[in-house]
Short mmCIF file of C-alpha atoms in Angstrom, two decimals:
data_model
loop_
_atom_site.label_atom_id
_atom_site.label_comp_id
_atom_site.label_asym_id
_atom_site.label_seq_id
_atom_site.Cartn_x
_atom_site.Cartn_y
_atom_site.Cartn_z
CA MET A 1 196.19 40.64 119.77
CA LYS A 2 195.82 40.16 116.10
CA ARG A 3 192.51 40.89 114.84
CA LEU A 4 190.86 37.89 113.23
CA PHE A 5 188.47 39.92 111.01
CA SER A 6 189.34 43.31 109.57
CA ARG A 7 186.94 46.08 109.39
CA ASN A 8 186.60 45.70 105.45
CA PHE A 9 185.56 42.12 106.07
CA LEU A 10 183.10 42.82 108.60
CA THR A 11 181.49 45.49 106.65
CA PRO A 12 180.19 43.43 103.90
CA MET A 13 178.97 40.64 106.29
CA CYS A 14 176.97 43.20 108.10
CA LEU A 15 175.52 44.80 105.26
CA SER A 16 174.71 41.20 103.93
CA HIS A 17 173.23 40.05 107.13
CA SER A 18 171.01 43.33 107.55
CA ARG A 19 169.66 43.09 104.12
CA THR A 20 168.65 39.53 104.86
CA ILE A 21 166.81 40.71 107.85
CA ARG A 22 164.93 43.36 105.99
CA TRP A 23 163.64 41.17 103.08
CA PRO A 24 160.99 39.72 104.73
CA TYR A 25 159.45 43.04 105.97
CA TYR A 26 159.82 44.41 102.44
CA LEU A 27 157.86 41.31 101.11
CA ALA A 28 155.27 41.65 103.77
CA PHE A 29 154.87 45.52 102.93
CA VAL A 30 154.60 44.74 99.19
CA SER A 31 152.14 42.02 99.81
CA SER A 32 150.00 43.97 102.14
CA THR A 33 150.02 46.79 99.60
CA LEU A 34 148.75 44.51 96.60
CA ILE A 35 146.11 43.07 98.92
CA LEU A 36 144.98 46.57 99.81
CA PHE A 37 145.05 47.64 96.19
CA TYR A 38 143.08 44.17 95.03
CA PHE A 39 140.28 44.94 97.69
CA THR A 40 140.16 48.64 96.91
CA ARG A 41 139.62 47.99 93.32
CA LEU A 42 137.14 45.27 93.94
CA HIS A 43 135.19 47.64 96.32
CA LEU A 44 135.13 50.36 93.59
CA ALA A 45 133.93 47.77 91.09
CA GLU A 46 131.19 47.03 93.29
CA THR A 47 130.41 50.44 94.12
CA ASN A 48 130.47 51.49 90.57
CA SER A 49 127.95 48.53 89.68
CA GLN A 50 125.67 49.53 92.26
CA GLN A 51 125.72 52.99 90.90
CA ILE A 52 124.80 51.87 87.25
CA TYR A 53 122.23 49.58 88.60
CA ASP A 54 120.82 52.41 90.74
CA ALA A 55 120.81 54.67 87.77
CA ASN A 56 119.01 52.07 85.63
CA VAL A 57 116.29 51.66 88.26
CA PHE A 58 116.04 55.41 88.45
CA GLN A 59 115.71 55.68 84.66
CA GLN A 60 113.33 52.85 84.41
CA HIS A 61 111.20 54.20 87.40
CA SER A 62 111.12 57.79 85.69
CA SER A 63 110.24 56.36 82.37
CA GLU A 64 107.47 54.18 83.87
CA LYS A 65 106.41 57.41 85.84
CA ARG A 66 106.30 59.60 82.41
CA HIS A 67 104.61 56.85 80.62
CA PHE A 68 101.78 56.75 83.45
CA SER A 69 101.54 60.49 83.39
CA SER A 70 101.45 61.04 79.65
CA PRO A 71 101.44 58.60 76.85
CA SER A 72 103.09 61.53 74.81
CA ALA A 73 106.07 62.01 77.24
CA GLU A 74 108.43 60.40 74.74
CA LYS A 75 107.28 62.24 71.61
CA ARG A 76 108.79 65.48 70.21
CA VAL A 77 107.81 68.72 72.06
CA LYS A 78 105.13 70.57 70.12
CA ARG A 79 105.67 74.26 70.39
CA ILE A 80 102.92 76.73 70.22
CA LEU A 81 103.91 80.34 69.52
CA PHE A 82 101.54 83.08 70.62
CA TRP A 83 102.00 85.55 67.52
CA THR A 84 99.80 88.22 69.14
CA THR A 85 98.45 88.76 72.67
CA TYR A 86 94.97 88.09 73.89
CA PHE A 87 93.81 91.42 74.95
CA ASP A 88 96.72 92.54 77.41
CA TRP A 89 97.68 88.85 78.43
CA LYS A 90 100.83 87.90 76.93
CA ASP A 91 100.17 84.21 77.96
CA PHE A 92 96.59 84.12 76.56
CA GLU A 93 95.28 83.54 80.17
CA PHE A 94 96.75 80.15 80.02
CA GLY A 95 100.33 80.11 80.90
CA MET A 96 103.96 79.74 79.14
CA GLY A 97 105.83 76.50 78.72
CA GLN A 98 104.75 73.08 79.30
CA GLU A 99 103.63 73.49 82.92
CA PRO A 100 100.23 74.82 82.07
CA PHE A 101 99.33 71.54 80.04
CA VAL A 102 100.61 69.43 83.02
CA ARG A 103 98.80 71.46 85.34
CA ALA A 104 95.53 71.32 83.24
CA GLY A 105 95.79 67.51 83.56
CA CYS A 106 96.11 67.19 79.95
CA ARG A 107 96.09 63.52 78.59
CA VAL A 108 98.56 64.44 75.85
CA ASN A 109 100.85 67.26 77.47
CA ASN A 110 104.06 67.45 75.40
CA CYS A 111 103.24 70.85 74.23
CA MET A 112 104.95 73.98 75.27
CA THR A 113 103.54 77.63 74.60
CA THR A 114 105.98 80.82 74.06
CA ASN A 115 105.56 84.46 72.90
CA ASP A 116 109.20 84.36 71.68
CA ARG A 117 109.13 85.17 67.99
CA ARG A 118 112.73 83.83 67.80
CA PHE A 119 110.94 80.31 67.65
CA LEU A 120 109.10 80.91 64.61
CA ASN A 121 110.73 78.46 62.47
CA ASP A 122 110.38 75.85 65.26
CA SER A 123 106.82 76.36 66.01
CA ASP A 124 104.36 73.71 65.34
CA ALA A 125 101.32 76.09 65.72
CA LEU A 126 100.78 79.99 65.78
CA LEU A 127 97.87 81.54 67.65
CA PHE A 128 96.23 84.71 66.50
CA HIS A 129 93.75 86.77 68.33
CA PRO A 130 91.91 88.99 65.68
CA ILE A 131 91.36 91.96 68.18
CA ASN A 132 94.97 92.22 68.55
CA TYR A 133 96.41 91.16 65.05
CA ASP A 134 97.63 93.50 62.56
CA PRO A 135 97.17 91.68 59.18
CA VAL A 136 98.98 94.55 57.31
CA ASN A 137 102.18 95.14 59.19
CA ASP A 138 102.39 92.02 61.55
CA VAL A 139 102.27 89.02 59.12
CA PRO A 140 104.86 86.25 60.08
CA PRO A 141 107.79 86.95 57.66
CA HIS A 142 107.77 83.36 56.38
CA ARG A 143 105.99 80.05 56.87
CA ASN A 144 106.79 76.51 57.32
CA PRO A 145 104.40 74.28 55.31
CA ARG A 146 103.93 71.99 58.32
CA GLN A 147 102.83 74.84 60.81
CA ARG A 148 99.06 75.23 61.68
CA TYR A 149 97.72 78.92 61.85
CA VAL A 150 95.08 79.01 64.55
CA PHE A 151 92.29 81.62 64.37
CA LEU A 152 91.47 81.92 68.40
CA PHE A 153 88.15 84.08 68.99
CA TYR A 154 85.69 84.12 71.84
CA GLU A 155 83.66 87.16 70.98
CA ALA A 156 80.20 87.16 69.55
CA GLU A 157 80.03 87.43 65.69
CA THR A 158 78.07 90.66 65.61
CA SER A 159 80.95 92.34 67.17
CA GLY A 160 83.96 91.21 65.07
CA ARG A 161 83.40 92.62 61.45
CA ILE A 162 85.24 95.82 62.57
CA TYR A 163 88.74 94.11 63.21
CA PRO A 164 91.15 94.32 60.46
CA VAL A 165 91.66 90.64 59.85
CA PHE A 166 88.09 90.23 58.53
CA GLN A 167 88.47 93.59 56.39
CA HIS A 168 91.40 92.24 54.92
CA SER A 169 90.32 88.43 54.09
CA ALA A 170 90.82 88.71 50.63
CA THR A 171 94.77 89.05 51.37
CA HIS A 172 94.31 86.33 53.97
CA LYS A 173 92.72 83.31 51.83
CA GLY A 174 94.04 80.16 53.08
CA PHE A 175 95.75 81.81 55.91
CA PHE A 176 93.97 80.01 58.69
CA ASN A 177 94.00 76.25 59.22
CA TRP A 178 92.39 75.76 62.34
CA THR A 179 89.63 77.37 64.42
CA MET A 180 89.58 77.67 68.15
CA THR A 181 86.29 79.17 69.28
CA TYR A 182 83.20 78.58 71.41
CA ARG A 183 81.50 77.29 68.48
CA ARG A 184 81.29 73.59 68.41
CA ASP A 185 81.91 73.31 64.82
CA SER A 186 85.32 74.73 65.31
CA ASP A 187 88.42 72.50 64.76
CA VAL A 188 89.36 73.07 68.37
CA HIS A 189 86.29 73.77 70.68
CA SER A 190 87.11 76.00 73.56
CA SER A 191 84.79 77.34 76.28
CA GLU A 192 87.90 78.48 78.47
CA PRO A 193 86.49 82.31 79.10
CA TYR A 194 83.12 81.08 79.95
CA GLY A 195 82.58 77.55 81.61
CA ILE A 196 81.68 74.13 81.13
CA LEU A 197 79.61 71.36 82.98
CA ARG A 198 81.34 68.24 84.08
CA ARG A 199 79.88 64.91 85.24
CA ARG A 200 80.55 63.93 88.84
CA LYS A 201 82.39 60.61 89.31
CA ASN A 202 79.34 59.36 91.46
CA MET A 203 76.74 60.12 88.85
CA THR A 204 73.46 58.61 90.02
CA SER A 205 71.29 58.93 87.20
CA PRO A 206 73.06 58.83 83.70
CA SER A 207 69.90 57.79 81.84
CA ILE A 208 68.27 61.20 82.51
CA TYR A 209 71.31 63.45 82.67
CA ASN A 210 73.49 62.28 79.93
CA LEU A 211 73.85 65.03 77.52
CA ASP A 212 74.75 62.57 74.72
CA THR A 213 71.54 61.41 74.60
CA LEU A 214 69.75 64.88 74.48
CA PRO A 215 69.08 66.44 70.98
CA ILE A 216 71.58 68.72 69.75
CA LYS A 217 68.88 70.68 68.06
CA LEU A 218 65.38 70.84 67.29
CA ALA A 219 64.45 69.48 63.81
CA PRO A 220 63.32 72.16 61.26
CA GLY A 221 59.86 73.68 62.01
CA LYS A 222 59.61 72.00 65.39
CA LEU A 223 58.80 74.44 67.89
CA PRO A 224 59.87 74.02 71.99
CA PRO A 225 57.28 72.33 74.06
CA ASN A 226 54.26 74.66 75.22
CA PRO A 227 54.97 76.15 78.80
CA SER A 228 51.68 74.68 79.92
CA ILE A 229 52.61 71.11 79.33
CA PHE A 230 55.97 71.75 81.05
CA LEU A 231 53.96 72.96 84.04
CA GLU A 232 51.90 69.87 84.11
CA ASN A 233 54.52 67.54 84.25
CA ILE A 234 56.14 69.23 87.42
CA MET A 235 52.90 70.00 89.16
CA MET A 236 52.43 66.18 89.51
CA ASN A 237 55.17 66.06 91.85
CA ASN A 238 54.22 69.29 93.76
CA ASN A 239 53.71 67.37 97.02
CA GLU A 240 57.23 65.85 97.30
CA SER A 241 59.43 66.96 100.10
CA THR A 242 62.82 68.61 99.56
CA ASN A 243 65.99 68.54 101.68
CA ASN A 244 67.19 71.71 100.02
CA SER A 245 67.37 73.88 102.89
CA PHE A 246 69.36 76.48 101.37
CA VAL A 247 66.35 77.13 98.84
CA LYS A 248 64.44 78.63 102.22
CA LYS A 249 67.21 81.09 103.06
CA LYS A 250 67.10 82.91 99.89
CA THR A 251 65.62 86.39 100.65
CA LYS A 252 65.71 88.03 97.12
CA LYS A 253 63.86 87.41 93.93
CA ILE A 254 65.64 88.15 90.74
CA ALA A 255 69.02 89.89 90.10
CA TRP A 256 70.54 91.01 86.66
CA PHE A 257 74.10 92.50 86.29
CA LEU A 258 73.85 94.71 83.26
CA SER A 259 76.90 96.66 81.67
CA LYS A 260 75.47 97.42 78.21
CA CYS A 261 71.97 99.12 78.42
CA TRP A 262 71.60 98.66 74.56
CA THR A 263 72.34 95.43 72.67
CA GLN A 264 72.00 93.57 69.47
CA SER A 265 69.84 90.83 71.00
CA ARG A 266 67.32 93.55 72.13
CA ARG A 267 67.24 91.66 75.46
CA GLU A 268 66.57 94.95 77.15
CA ASN A 269 63.11 95.28 75.28
CA PHE A 270 62.15 91.76 76.43
CA PHE A 271 62.84 92.14 79.94
CA ARG A 272 61.43 95.53 80.54
CA ARG A 273 58.30 93.81 79.61
CA LEU A 274 58.75 91.34 82.30
CA PHE A 275 59.31 94.10 84.81
CA ASP A 276 55.73 94.94 84.17
CA PHE A 277 54.45 91.69 85.64
CA TYR A 278 57.23 90.83 87.99
CA PRO A 279 58.41 94.16 89.62
CA SER A 280 60.90 92.38 92.01
CA ILE A 281 64.00 92.54 89.87
CA ASP A 282 67.24 94.30 91.00
CA VAL A 283 69.03 95.72 88.24
CA TYR A 284 72.94 96.16 88.95
CA GLY A 285 74.93 98.65 87.06
CA GLU A 286 74.41 102.00 85.30
CA CYS A 287 71.28 100.79 83.48
CA GLY A 288 69.41 100.24 86.53
CA SER A 289 67.08 102.74 88.14
CA LYS A 290 67.44 101.80 91.87
CA GLY A 291 71.30 102.86 92.10
CA LEU A 292 72.40 99.26 92.91
CA ASP A 293 75.97 98.13 91.87
CA CYS A 294 78.49 95.54 92.74
CA LEU A 295 82.15 96.04 92.06
CA PRO A 296 84.14 94.45 90.88
CA TRP A 297 81.38 92.12 88.98
CA LYS A 298 83.40 88.91 89.04
CA SER A 299 84.45 89.22 92.54
CA LEU A 300 83.53 86.76 95.37
CA GLU A 301 81.57 89.34 97.03
CA CYS A 302 79.34 89.55 94.21
CA ASP A 303 79.07 85.82 93.87
CA GLN A 304 77.74 85.75 97.54
CA LEU A 305 75.52 88.79 96.80
CA LEU A 306 74.09 86.80 93.59
CA ALA A 307 73.44 83.49 95.98
CA ASP A 308 70.79 85.31 97.91
CA TYR A 309 68.61 85.63 94.92
CA LYS A 310 66.17 82.75 93.59
CA PHE A 311 66.85 83.76 89.93
CA TYR A 312 69.38 85.44 87.58
CA ILE A 313 68.88 87.11 84.31
CA ALA A 314 71.60 85.44 81.93
CA ALA A 315 70.58 87.36 78.94
CA GLU A 316 73.40 87.41 76.14
CA ASN A 317 74.10 90.85 74.28
CA SER A 318 74.02 88.73 70.90
CA LEU A 319 71.89 85.88 69.67
CA CYS A 320 74.48 83.79 68.35
CA PRO A 321 74.80 80.00 67.83
CA ASP A 322 76.51 78.19 70.72
CA TYR A 323 77.28 81.62 72.42
CA VAL A 324 76.78 80.83 76.35
CA THR A 325 78.98 82.87 78.26
CA GLU A 326 80.02 83.13 81.92
CA LYS A 327 76.58 84.67 83.03
CA PHE A 328 74.94 81.23 82.71
CA TYR A 329 77.81 79.22 84.59
CA ARG A 330 78.21 81.88 87.39
CA ALA A 331 74.44 81.36 88.19
CA LEU A 332 74.90 77.70 88.21
CA GLN A 333 77.79 77.66 90.50
CA VAL A 334 76.42 79.98 93.12
CA GLY A 335 73.25 78.17 93.20
CA THR A 336 70.91 80.54 91.46
CA VAL A 337 68.53 79.60 88.70
CA PRO A 338 69.46 81.38 85.42
CA ILE A 339 66.92 82.62 83.18
CA VAL A 340 68.63 82.26 79.68
CA TYR A 341 68.10 84.45 76.72
CA GLY A 342 70.31 83.47 73.59
CA GLY A 343 70.77 81.84 70.56
CA ALA A 344 72.41 78.58 71.64
CA ASP A 345 70.86 75.17 72.30
CA TYR A 346 71.00 75.14 75.87
CA SER A 347 70.05 71.57 76.20
CA ALA A 348 73.34 70.53 74.81
CA TYR A 349 74.91 72.45 77.56
CA ALA A 350 73.06 71.67 80.64
CA PRO A 351 70.67 68.97 81.90
CA PRO A 352 66.86 69.49 82.36
CA TYR A 353 65.51 71.64 85.16
CA SER A 354 68.85 73.45 85.45
CA PHE A 355 67.85 76.66 83.77
CA ILE A 356 64.90 78.69 82.39
CA HIS A 357 64.51 79.56 78.98
CA ALA A 358 62.80 82.75 77.90
CA ALA A 359 62.07 81.65 74.58
CA ASP A 360 60.09 78.62 75.88
CA PHE A 361 57.39 81.08 76.82
CA ARG A 362 54.96 82.80 74.51
CA SER A 363 55.36 86.37 76.20
CA PRO A 364 57.15 87.88 79.11
CA LYS A 365 54.08 87.84 81.04
CA ALA A 366 53.86 83.89 80.55
CA LEU A 367 57.36 83.92 81.96
CA ALA A 368 56.39 86.11 84.90
CA ASP A 369 53.40 83.75 85.65
CA TYR A 370 55.87 80.70 85.76
CA LEU A 371 58.41 82.50 88.10
CA ILE A 372 55.49 83.54 90.34
CA LEU A 373 54.72 79.89 90.54
CA LEU A 374 58.22 78.56 91.36
CA ASP A 375 58.34 81.44 93.91
CA GLN A 376 55.27 80.30 95.81
CA ASN A 377 56.19 76.53 95.53
CA PRO A 378 59.55 75.73 97.29
CA ASN A 379 59.35 71.90 96.21
CA LEU A 380 59.01 73.01 92.49
CA TYR A 381 61.76 75.66 92.62
CA ALA A 382 63.93 72.81 94.46
CA ARG A 383 63.63 70.76 91.35
CA TYR A 384 66.03 73.13 89.60
CA PHE A 385 68.90 71.88 91.90
CA GLU A 386 68.55 68.22 91.56
CA TRP A 387 71.15 68.42 88.73
CA ASN A 388 73.73 69.28 91.36
CA LYS A 389 73.99 65.47 92.38
CA ASP A 390 75.47 64.58 88.94
CA TRP A 391 76.98 67.82 87.59
CA MET A 392 79.66 70.25 88.78
CA VAL A 393 80.66 73.57 87.18
CA ASP A 394 84.04 74.47 85.83
CA ARG A 395 84.29 78.20 85.05
CA GLN A 396 87.81 78.12 83.49
CA PRO A 397 88.16 74.94 81.67
CA PHE A 398 91.43 74.24 79.74
CA ASP A 399 89.73 71.48 77.75
CA GLY A 400 90.36 73.29 74.47
CA TRP A 401 93.99 73.61 75.02
CA CYS A 402 94.49 69.90 75.86
CA ASP A 403 92.52 69.15 72.68
CA LEU A 404 94.85 71.76 70.74
CA CYS A 405 97.87 69.86 71.92
CA GLU A 406 96.38 66.46 71.06
CA LYS A 407 95.35 67.52 67.70
CA LEU A 408 99.08 68.90 66.88
CA ASN A 409 100.16 65.13 67.94
CA ASN A 410 97.78 63.82 65.47
CA ASP A 411 98.05 66.17 62.68
CA PRO A 412 98.33 64.56 59.22
CA GLU A 413 100.77 66.15 56.78
CA VAL A 414 98.08 67.48 54.55
CA SER A 415 96.15 70.26 56.41
CA LYS A 416 92.78 72.08 55.59
CA SER A 417 92.69 75.80 55.15
CA TYR A 418 89.91 78.28 55.29
CA GLU A 419 89.64 80.26 52.24
CA ASP A 420 87.56 82.98 53.88
CA ILE A 421 87.94 83.10 57.69
CA GLY A 422 85.12 85.90 57.67
CA LYS A 423 82.58 83.97 55.66
CA TRP A 424 83.00 80.80 58.06
CA TRP A 425 82.63 83.07 60.93
CA PHE A 426 79.65 85.45 60.03
CA ASP A 427 77.77 83.69 57.07
CA ASP A 428 78.16 79.87 57.75
CA VAL A 429 76.37 80.03 61.02
CA PRO A 430 74.81 83.51 61.07
CA CYS A 431 73.58 85.27 64.39
CA LEU A 432 69.98 86.08 64.81
CA PRO A 433 69.47 89.56 63.32
CA ARG A 434 67.97 92.27 65.25
CA SER A 435 64.99 92.58 63.00
CA SER A 436 63.64 89.04 64.26
CA VAL A 437 63.34 89.95 67.77
CA LYS A 438 62.30 93.60 67.66
CA ASN A 439 58.54 92.58 67.92
CA GLN A 440 58.52 90.24 70.72
CA SER A 441 58.29 93.10 73.52
CA SER A 442 54.75 93.98 72.39
CA GLN A 443 53.61 90.73 72.85
CA ASN A 444 51.34 89.96 76.15
#
């Protein structure tokens, strides 16, 4: 039988039919791919938009957080270079970097510290501790006019003339721009090694204990009030009861931690006479006669030992203005009444009835009589702890570092300089010379 269709004829027809059948599948595949691609792009766009939104929100939140924590967060970082050490401490007992300013709670904290001298050109301030500074062989090789050279010193004036920076003051005229010391006339007042009193948030009697209303110093020629007037005022309230139960727990009278047996202030002469009238005094250290000691003196164990005494002799080794050291703040913190002997105006440092000033008494015997009175009258003695309701002791304040950072942020382009740092430190506000106190021990 003759074939109606040849193989050649059937082949194209079959191929054509096959292609016709496959075209819908192909179109469906392409369409699905395009749709999938479209939704994928849409999803990626939405995801990217969300990420951008999240990033903006995070950035805004971070900015708000930085703004809340510090008004200076957006300012340029101020670099403070420790050109010397502070005794053996490379970080000046403060710390390195920006973290110390944050940790100290500084209102302005965009400052950082370093001792890397490669940052000399980029530093805003250089700190010099005169005990560790060599003014002959270790002067900075060059100086940027915008930099501030800071004189940092916490020692008493009478112990400083031997340091080279004062002996070479002629070659260092105008060298220092700022001072950072315990003296309140410093450019940056700092009490870091010693202490400070802070108002409590729930202060109950600001009209009485507000230091801003107390006289900073007595008028020329005016003497401190006579102790007899002071005694009359507090004896009027002798019948008041007290809730200070810890007062009754004290078993010892007077303590004195003494490391130097001979001092510029002649404190040893004054208190040697006090021993004659008040023998219940325990002297710790090599200067005592009872073999008492407590080492290390700045330990918690010694604090606990001191807390068992009613009084503590906080006598400074130098009679210098504003020189109030850790002796004073240590006694306040552990709950012992400090008997102060120094050249500072203590009324500017602590509220009334928080300390007893030896200078308020006409003789060591008068002081001894008053201590005996307090010892025999618990209610009178308890008056010396009422200040605790409104104040607390900070024995390592960093306020000076915060003030330094803030001062660098508000520094004018034109800065002052000290023509003679030795004159400012020794002569402008001199310490009381030894000759002025040498006869006090002979008084009765």
